Amino acid sequence: MSIPFYDEVGGHETFVRLVDAFYRGVADDEVLRPMYPEADLAPAKERLTLFLEQYWGGPGTYSQQRGHPRLRMRHAGFHVDPDARDRWLAHMRTAVDELELPPLHEATLWDYLQRAAFAMVNTFEPSGIGPSADGLGAASLPVSSSPPPNAVPPPSAPH
């Protein structure tokens, strides 16, 4: 039986340290801070800690309290552009470095965090991160089952 990554890196205390260090940077970031409506970042810290612990093989408390993570859906109401992604990654890089994990553990964690950050980008508009007026990401388009008037039909496939 293999040991979960969660336990290999030190369990709960490691993830608390990671998240605390990350939110120290977010607290003063003019692009990221508006994503968190609470005056206190404690609820966001708790959610991220629980999510990361569960993802890496720790307790399933996140799903017990909040259901399936559905990360893209939970972030859809925010404009997450490349600048916001890069700021998020910069603060997370600082936090990961503070853990001083063995190289393989550090690389494993960092690889996931990078992939997750890139997956959250939902707009390329320079609007930063924050709630959109209609609750949809800036890249959202109206959905219609019929083509717009004057639409050019796609070319026919060869027979």
PDB file of C-alpha atoms in Angstrom:
ATOM      1  CA  MET A   1       0.000   0.000   0.000  1.00  0.00           C
ATOM      2  CA  SER A   2       1.404   3.382  -0.973  1.00  0.00           C
ATOM      3  CA  ILE A   3       1.513   6.368   1.326  1.00  0.00           C
ATOM      4  CA  PRO A   4      -0.635   9.296   0.115  1.00  0.00           C
ATOM      5  CA  PHE A   5       1.240  12.418  -0.992  1.00  0.00           C
ATOM      6  CA  TYR A   6      -0.644  14.229   1.789  1.00  0.00           C
ATOM      7  CA  ASP A   7       1.194  12.136   4.395  1.00  0.00           C
ATOM      8  CA  GLU A   8       4.517  12.130   2.541  1.00  0.00           C
ATOM      9  CA  VAL A   9       4.740  15.931   2.710  1.00  0.00           C
ATOM     10  CA  GLY A  10       3.698  16.270   6.350  1.00  0.00           C
ATOM     11  CA  GLY A  11      -0.102  16.204   6.335  1.00  0.00           C
ATOM     12  CA  HIS A  12      -2.343  18.936   7.677  1.00  0.00           C
ATOM     13  CA  GLU A  13       0.406  21.195   9.035  1.00  0.00           C
ATOM     14  CA  THR A  14       2.138  21.370   5.642  1.00  0.00           C
ATOM     15  CA  PHE A  15      -1.025  22.392   3.833  1.00  0.00           C
ATOM     16  CA  VAL A  16      -1.883  24.981   6.490  1.00  0.00           C
ATOM     17  CA  ARG A  17       1.608  26.472   6.079  1.00  0.00           C
ATOM     18  CA  LEU A  18       1.261  26.488   2.286  1.00  0.00           C
ATOM     19  CA  VAL A  19      -2.129  28.199   2.327  1.00  0.00           C
ATOM     20  CA  ASP A  20      -1.138  30.713   5.027  1.00  0.00           C
ATOM     21  CA  ALA A  21       1.925  31.758   3.034  1.00  0.00           C
ATOM     22  CA  PHE A  22      -0.113  32.001  -0.173  1.00  0.00           C
ATOM     23  CA  TYR A  23      -2.787  34.239   1.366  1.00  0.00           C
ATOM     24  CA  ARG A  24      -0.171  36.555   2.877  1.00  0.00           C
ATOM     25  CA  GLY A  25       0.606  37.512  -0.713  1.00  0.00           C
ATOM     26  CA  VAL A  26      -3.018  37.613  -1.859  1.00  0.00           C
ATOM     27  CA  ALA A  27      -4.009  39.935   1.000  1.00  0.00           C
ATOM     28  CA  ASP A  28      -2.125  42.859  -0.550  1.00  0.00           C
ATOM     29  CA  ASP A  29      -2.600  41.998  -4.221  1.00  0.00           C
ATOM     30  CA  GLU A  30      -4.822  44.591  -5.923  1.00  0.00           C
ATOM     31  CA  VAL A  31      -5.808  42.159  -8.685  1.00  0.00           C
ATOM     32  CA  LEU A  32      -6.468  39.015  -6.633  1.00  0.00           C
ATOM     33  CA  ARG A  33      -7.866  40.441  -3.400  1.00  0.00           C
ATOM     34  CA  PRO A  34     -11.218  41.470  -4.955  1.00  0.00           C
ATOM     35  CA  MET A  35     -11.944  37.785  -5.606  1.00  0.00           C
ATOM     36  CA  TYR A  36     -12.542  37.307  -1.887  1.00  0.00           C
ATOM     37  CA  PRO A  37     -15.638  39.191  -0.707  1.00  0.00           C
ATOM     38  CA  GLU A  38     -15.149  38.404   2.976  1.00  0.00           C
ATOM     39  CA  ALA A  39     -13.309  41.089   4.940  1.00  0.00           C
ATOM     40  CA  ASP A  40     -11.314  38.285   6.542  1.00  0.00           C
ATOM     41  CA  LEU A  41      -9.529  35.750   4.346  1.00  0.00           C
ATOM     42  CA  ALA A  42     -10.041  32.971   6.914  1.00  0.00           C
ATOM     43  CA  PRO A  43     -12.981  31.307   5.093  1.00  0.00           C
ATOM     44  CA  ALA A  44     -11.046  31.245   1.810  1.00  0.00           C
ATOM     45  CA  LYS A  45      -7.986  29.844   3.574  1.00  0.00           C
ATOM     46  CA  GLU A  46     -10.083  27.085   5.115  1.00  0.00           C
ATOM     47  CA  ARG A  47     -11.662  26.160   1.768  1.00  0.00           C
ATOM     48  CA  LEU A  48      -8.315  26.006  -0.052  1.00  0.00           C
ATOM     49  CA  THR A  49      -6.697  23.997   2.740  1.00  0.00           C
ATOM     50  CA  LEU A  50      -9.526  21.463   2.756  1.00  0.00           C
ATOM     51  CA  PHE A  51      -9.503  21.221  -1.033  1.00  0.00           C
ATOM     52  CA  LEU A  52      -5.745  20.657  -1.282  1.00  0.00           C
ATOM     53  CA  GLU A  53      -5.744  18.153   1.573  1.00  0.00           C
ATOM     54  CA  GLN A  54      -8.487  16.119  -0.083  1.00  0.00           C
ATOM     55  CA  TYR A  55      -6.890  16.336  -3.541  1.00  0.00           C
ATOM     56  CA  TRP A  56      -3.593  14.996  -2.216  1.00  0.00           C
ATOM     57  CA  GLY A  57      -5.078  12.052  -0.307  1.00  0.00           C
ATOM     58  CA  GLY A  58      -5.972  13.590   3.038  1.00  0.00           C
ATOM     59  CA  PRO A  59      -9.385  13.779   4.698  1.00  0.00           C
ATOM     60  CA  GLY A  60     -12.469  14.152   2.481  1.00  0.00           C
ATOM     61  CA  THR A  61     -13.795  17.065   4.513  1.00  0.00           C
ATOM     62  CA  TYR A  62     -13.968  19.404   1.516  1.00  0.00           C
ATOM     63  CA  SER A  63     -16.492  17.220  -0.327  1.00  0.00           C
ATOM     64  CA  GLN A  64     -18.400  16.492   2.863  1.00  0.00           C
ATOM     65  CA  GLN A  65     -18.881  20.221   3.433  1.00  0.00           C
ATOM     66  CA  ARG A  66     -19.055  21.601  -0.109  1.00  0.00           C
ATOM     67  CA  GLY A  67     -19.761  18.729  -2.497  1.00  0.00           C
ATOM     68  CA  HIS A  68     -17.745  18.022  -5.631  1.00  0.00           C
ATOM     69  CA  PRO A  69     -14.940  20.575  -6.103  1.00  0.00           C
ATOM     70  CA  ARG A  70     -16.026  21.688  -9.626  1.00  0.00           C
ATOM     71  CA  LEU A  71     -13.187  24.202  -9.760  1.00  0.00           C
ATOM     72  CA  ARG A  72     -14.026  25.735 -13.145  1.00  0.00           C
ATOM     73  CA  MET A  73     -17.660  26.200 -12.158  1.00  0.00           C
ATOM     74  CA  ARG A  74     -16.773  27.750  -8.796  1.00  0.00           C
ATOM     75  CA  HIS A  75     -14.475  30.265 -10.534  1.00  0.00           C
ATOM     76  CA  ALA A  76     -16.756  30.997 -13.511  1.00  0.00           C
ATOM     77  CA  GLY A  77     -18.196  34.109 -11.865  1.00  0.00           C
ATOM     78  CA  PHE A  78     -14.772  35.740 -11.790  1.00  0.00           C
ATOM     79  CA  HIS A  79     -12.720  37.207 -14.627  1.00  0.00           C
ATOM     80  CA  VAL A  80      -9.563  35.129 -14.446  1.00  0.00           C
ATOM     81  CA  ASP A  81      -7.154  36.438 -17.060  1.00  0.00           C
ATOM     82  CA  PRO A  82      -3.473  35.575 -17.632  1.00  0.00           C
ATOM     83  CA  ASP A  83      -2.346  38.430 -15.352  1.00  0.00           C
ATOM     84  CA  ALA A  84      -4.478  37.091 -12.486  1.00  0.00           C
ATOM     85  CA  ARG A  85      -3.193  33.567 -13.169  1.00  0.00           C
ATOM     86  CA  ASP A  86       0.416  34.749 -13.113  1.00  0.00           C
ATOM     87  CA  ARG A  87      -0.107  36.680  -9.870  1.00  0.00           C
ATOM     88  CA  TRP A  88      -1.760  33.612  -8.306  1.00  0.00           C
ATOM     89  CA  LEU A  89       1.187  31.491  -9.379  1.00  0.00           C
ATOM     90  CA  ALA A  90       3.721  34.020  -8.057  1.00  0.00           C
ATOM     91  CA  HIS A  91       2.138  33.971  -4.596  1.00  0.00           C
ATOM     92  CA  MET A  92       1.841  30.192  -4.694  1.00  0.00           C
ATOM     93  CA  ARG A  93       5.484  29.870  -5.817  1.00  0.00           C
ATOM     94  CA  THR A  94       6.556  31.838  -2.746  1.00  0.00           C
ATOM     95  CA  ALA A  95       4.388  29.610  -0.558  1.00  0.00           C
ATOM     96  CA  VAL A  96       5.731  26.374  -2.059  1.00  0.00           C
ATOM     97  CA  ASP A  97       9.308  27.600  -1.642  1.00  0.00           C
ATOM     98  CA  GLU A  98       8.660  28.307   2.045  1.00  0.00           C
ATOM     99  CA  LEU A  99       7.778  24.638   2.581  1.00  0.00           C
ATOM    100  CA  GLU A 100      11.292  23.516   1.600  1.00  0.00           C
ATOM    101  CA  LEU A 101       9.983  20.170   0.354  1.00  0.00           C
ATOM    102  CA  PRO A 102      12.267  17.511  -1.114  1.00  0.00           C
ATOM    103  CA  PRO A 103      12.724  18.162  -4.868  1.00  0.00           C
ATOM    104  CA  LEU A 104      10.388  15.410  -6.097  1.00  0.00           C
ATOM    105  CA  HIS A 105       7.582  16.487  -3.764  1.00  0.00           C
ATOM    106  CA  GLU A 106       8.097  20.142  -4.668  1.00  0.00           C
ATOM    107  CA  ALA A 107       7.996  19.350  -8.399  1.00  0.00           C
ATOM    108  CA  THR A 108       4.874  17.196  -8.016  1.00  0.00           C
ATOM    109  CA  LEU A 109       3.014  19.878  -6.080  1.00  0.00           C
ATOM    110  CA  TRP A 110       4.161  22.708  -8.342  1.00  0.00           C
ATOM    111  CA  ASP A 111       3.196  20.818 -11.500  1.00  0.00           C
ATOM    112  CA  TYR A 112      -0.360  20.408 -10.226  1.00  0.00           C
ATOM    113  CA  LEU A 113      -0.640  24.036  -9.097  1.00  0.00           C
ATOM    114  CA  GLN A 114       0.529  25.302 -12.480  1.00  0.00           C
ATOM    115  CA  ARG A 115      -1.905  23.084 -14.382  1.00  0.00           C
ATOM    116  CA  ALA A 116      -4.760  24.154 -12.094  1.00  0.00           C
ATOM    117  CA  ALA A 117      -3.942  27.851 -12.504  1.00  0.00           C
ATOM    118  CA  PHE A 118      -3.824  27.608 -16.286  1.00  0.00           C
ATOM    119  CA  ALA A 119      -7.131  25.703 -16.288  1.00  0.00           C
ATOM    120  CA  MET A 120      -8.874  28.486 -14.366  1.00  0.00           C
ATOM    121  CA  VAL A 121      -8.238  31.153 -17.013  1.00  0.00           C
ATOM    122  CA  ASN A 122     -11.636  32.037 -18.442  1.00  0.00           C
ATOM    123  CA  THR A 123     -10.932  35.299 -20.271  1.00  0.00           C
ATOM    124  CA  PHE A 124      -8.158  37.037 -22.120  1.00  0.00           C
ATOM    125  CA  GLU A 125      -9.678  40.447 -21.516  1.00  0.00           C
ATOM    126  CA  PRO A 126      -7.449  42.653 -19.320  1.00  0.00           C
ATOM    127  CA  SER A 127     -10.092  42.874 -16.619  1.00  0.00           C
ATOM    128  CA  GLY A 128      -8.182  41.174 -13.828  1.00  0.00           C
ATOM    129  CA  ILE A 129     -10.046  39.021 -11.388  1.00  0.00           C
ATOM    130  CA  GLY A 130     -13.270  39.870  -9.651  1.00  0.00           C
ATOM    131  CA  PRO A 131     -16.982  39.260  -9.888  1.00  0.00           C
ATOM    132  CA  SER A 132     -18.478  39.983 -13.286  1.00  0.00           C
ATOM    133  CA  ALA A 133     -21.625  42.067 -13.449  1.00  0.00           C
ATOM    134  CA  ASP A 134     -23.810  39.214 -14.648  1.00  0.00           C
ATOM    135  CA  GLY A 135     -22.103  36.406 -12.732  1.00  0.00           C
ATOM    136  CA  LEU A 136     -20.549  35.019 -15.912  1.00  0.00           C
ATOM    137  CA  GLY A 137     -16.934  35.069 -16.946  1.00  0.00           C
ATOM    138  CA  ALA A 138     -15.969  37.709 -19.501  1.00  0.00           C
ATOM    139  CA  ALA A 139     -15.432  35.009 -22.105  1.00  0.00           C
ATOM    140  CA  SER A 140     -19.017  33.792 -21.830  1.00  0.00           C
ATOM    141  CA  LEU A 141     -21.016  33.945 -25.015  1.00  0.00           C
ATOM    142  CA  PRO A 142     -24.761  33.660 -25.476  1.00  0.00           C
ATOM    143  CA  VAL A 143     -25.830  30.125 -26.252  1.00  0.00           C
ATOM    144  CA  SER A 144     -28.214  29.636 -29.145  1.00  0.00           C
ATOM    145  CA  SER A 145     -29.406  26.479 -30.845  1.00  0.00           C
ATOM    146  CA  SER A 146     -29.757  28.222 -34.204  1.00  0.00           C
ATOM    147  CA  PRO A 147     -27.110  30.058 -36.209  1.00  0.00           C
ATOM    148  CA  PRO A 148     -27.304  33.852 -36.339  1.00  0.00           C
ATOM    149  CA  PRO A 149     -28.977  35.393 -39.382  1.00  0.00           C
ATOM    150  CA  ASN A 150     -26.666  35.685 -42.375  1.00  0.00           C
ATOM    151  CA  ALA A 151     -24.379  32.975 -40.979  1.00  0.00           C
ATOM    152  CA  VAL A 152     -22.288  31.236 -43.609  1.00  0.00           C
ATOM    153  CA  PRO A 153     -22.909  27.485 -43.505  1.00  0.00           C
ATOM    154  CA  PRO A 154     -19.853  25.281 -42.976  1.00  0.00           C
ATOM    155  CA  PRO A 155     -18.387  23.692 -46.103  1.00  0.00           C
ATOM    156  CA  SER A 156     -19.766  20.293 -46.969  1.00  0.00           C
ATOM    157  CA  ALA A 157     -17.605  17.308 -46.243  1.00  0.00           C
ATOM    158  CA  PRO A 158     -16.463  15.338 -49.302  1.00  0.00           C
ATOM    159  CA  HIS A 159     -18.499  12.201 -49.989  1.00  0.00           C
TER     160      HIS A 159
END
